[in-house]
CSV table of C-alpha atoms in Angstrom, one decimal:
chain,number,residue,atom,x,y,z
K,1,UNK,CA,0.0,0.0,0.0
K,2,UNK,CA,3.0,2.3,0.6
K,3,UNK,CA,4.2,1.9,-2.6
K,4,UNK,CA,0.6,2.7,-4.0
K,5,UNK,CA,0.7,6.1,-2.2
K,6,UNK,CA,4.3,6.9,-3.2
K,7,UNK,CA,6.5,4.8,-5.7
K,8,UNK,CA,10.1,5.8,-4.7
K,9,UNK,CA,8.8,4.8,-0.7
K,10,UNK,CA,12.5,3.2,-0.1
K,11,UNK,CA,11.5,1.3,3.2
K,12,UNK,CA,8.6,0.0,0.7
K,13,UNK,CA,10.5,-1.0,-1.9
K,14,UNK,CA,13.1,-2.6,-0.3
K,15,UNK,CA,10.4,-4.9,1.7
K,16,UNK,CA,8.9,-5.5,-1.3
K,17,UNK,CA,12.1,-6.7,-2.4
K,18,UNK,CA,12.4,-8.8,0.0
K,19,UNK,CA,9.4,-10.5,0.0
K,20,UNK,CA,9.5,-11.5,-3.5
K,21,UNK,CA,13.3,-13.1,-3.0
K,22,UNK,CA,11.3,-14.9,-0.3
K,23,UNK,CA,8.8,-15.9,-2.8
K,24,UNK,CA,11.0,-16.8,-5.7
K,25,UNK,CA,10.3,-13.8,-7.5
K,26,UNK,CA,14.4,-13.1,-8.1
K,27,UNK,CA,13.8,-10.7,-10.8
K,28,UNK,CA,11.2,-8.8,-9.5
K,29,UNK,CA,12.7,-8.4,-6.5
K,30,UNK,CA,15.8,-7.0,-8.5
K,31,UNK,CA,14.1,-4.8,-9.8
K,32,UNK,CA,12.6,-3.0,-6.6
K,33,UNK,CA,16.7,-3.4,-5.5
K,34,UNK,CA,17.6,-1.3,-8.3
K,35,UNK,CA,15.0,1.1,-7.8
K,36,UNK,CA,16.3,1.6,-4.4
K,37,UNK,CA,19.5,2.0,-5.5
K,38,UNK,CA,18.5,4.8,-8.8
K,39,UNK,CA,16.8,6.8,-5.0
K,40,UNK,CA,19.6,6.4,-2.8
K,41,UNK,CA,23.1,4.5,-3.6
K,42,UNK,CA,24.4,4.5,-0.1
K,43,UNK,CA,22.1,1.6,0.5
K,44,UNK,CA,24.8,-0.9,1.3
K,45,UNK,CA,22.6,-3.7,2.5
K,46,UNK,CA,20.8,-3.2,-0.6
K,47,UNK,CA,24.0,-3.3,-3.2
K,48,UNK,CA,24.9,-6.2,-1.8
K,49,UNK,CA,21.1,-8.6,-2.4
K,50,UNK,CA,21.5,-7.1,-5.8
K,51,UNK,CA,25.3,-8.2,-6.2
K,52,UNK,CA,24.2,-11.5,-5.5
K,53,UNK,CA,21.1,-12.0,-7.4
K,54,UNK,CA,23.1,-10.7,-10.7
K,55,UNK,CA,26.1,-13.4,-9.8
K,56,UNK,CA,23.0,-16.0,-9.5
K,57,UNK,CA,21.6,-14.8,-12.8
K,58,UNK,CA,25.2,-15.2,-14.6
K,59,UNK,CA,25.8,-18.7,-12.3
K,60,UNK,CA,22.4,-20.0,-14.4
K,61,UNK,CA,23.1,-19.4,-17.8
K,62,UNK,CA,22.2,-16.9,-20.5
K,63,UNK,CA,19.0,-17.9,-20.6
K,64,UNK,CA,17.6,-15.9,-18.1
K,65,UNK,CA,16.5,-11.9,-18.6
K,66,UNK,CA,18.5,-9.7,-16.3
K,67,UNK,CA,18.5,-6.0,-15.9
K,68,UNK,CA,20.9,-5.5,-18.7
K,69,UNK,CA,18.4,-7.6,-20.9
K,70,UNK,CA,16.5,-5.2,-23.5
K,71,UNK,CA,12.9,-5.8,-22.1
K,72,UNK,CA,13.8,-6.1,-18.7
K,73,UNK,CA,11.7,-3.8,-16.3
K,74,UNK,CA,8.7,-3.1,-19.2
K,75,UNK,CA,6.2,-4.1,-16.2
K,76,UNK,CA,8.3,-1.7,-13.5
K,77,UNK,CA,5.2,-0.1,-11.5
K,78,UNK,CA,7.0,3.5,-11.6
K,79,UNK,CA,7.7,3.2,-15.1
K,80,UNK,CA,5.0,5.4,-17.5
K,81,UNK,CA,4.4,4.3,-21.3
């Protein structure tokens, strides 16, 4: 809901991050990581989740879309079309 009220909520964003990891949802959760990251880069804690969820990415193959991936983040709730 906080992130309904404001998009770039950082304490939202980053639980949100964290319950998708939780859930399986690696990507996803990257992406509200990142998005934390574009707000406020001194987020160590946060650097770190998304330093290891790109090494997993590159540890699986190329078959998976990461955030360097062309489409990656076209369904990114604070992007606008």
């Amino acid at each position: 809901d906080a992130l309904k009220e404001d998009g770039n909520n950082i304490r939202a964003l980053k639980a949100m991050g964290r319950v998708r990891e939780t859930q399986g949802q690696s990507l996803l959760a990257l992406d509200n990581y990142m998005r934390v990251l574009q707000l406020d880069g001194s987020q160590a804690d946060v650097a770190n989740r998304v330093a290891t969820l790109q090494q997993q990415f590159s540890q699986a193959g190329g078959g998976q879309q990461t955030p360097n991936s062309p489409r990656y983040g076209s369904t990114s709730p604070w992007q606008t079309r």
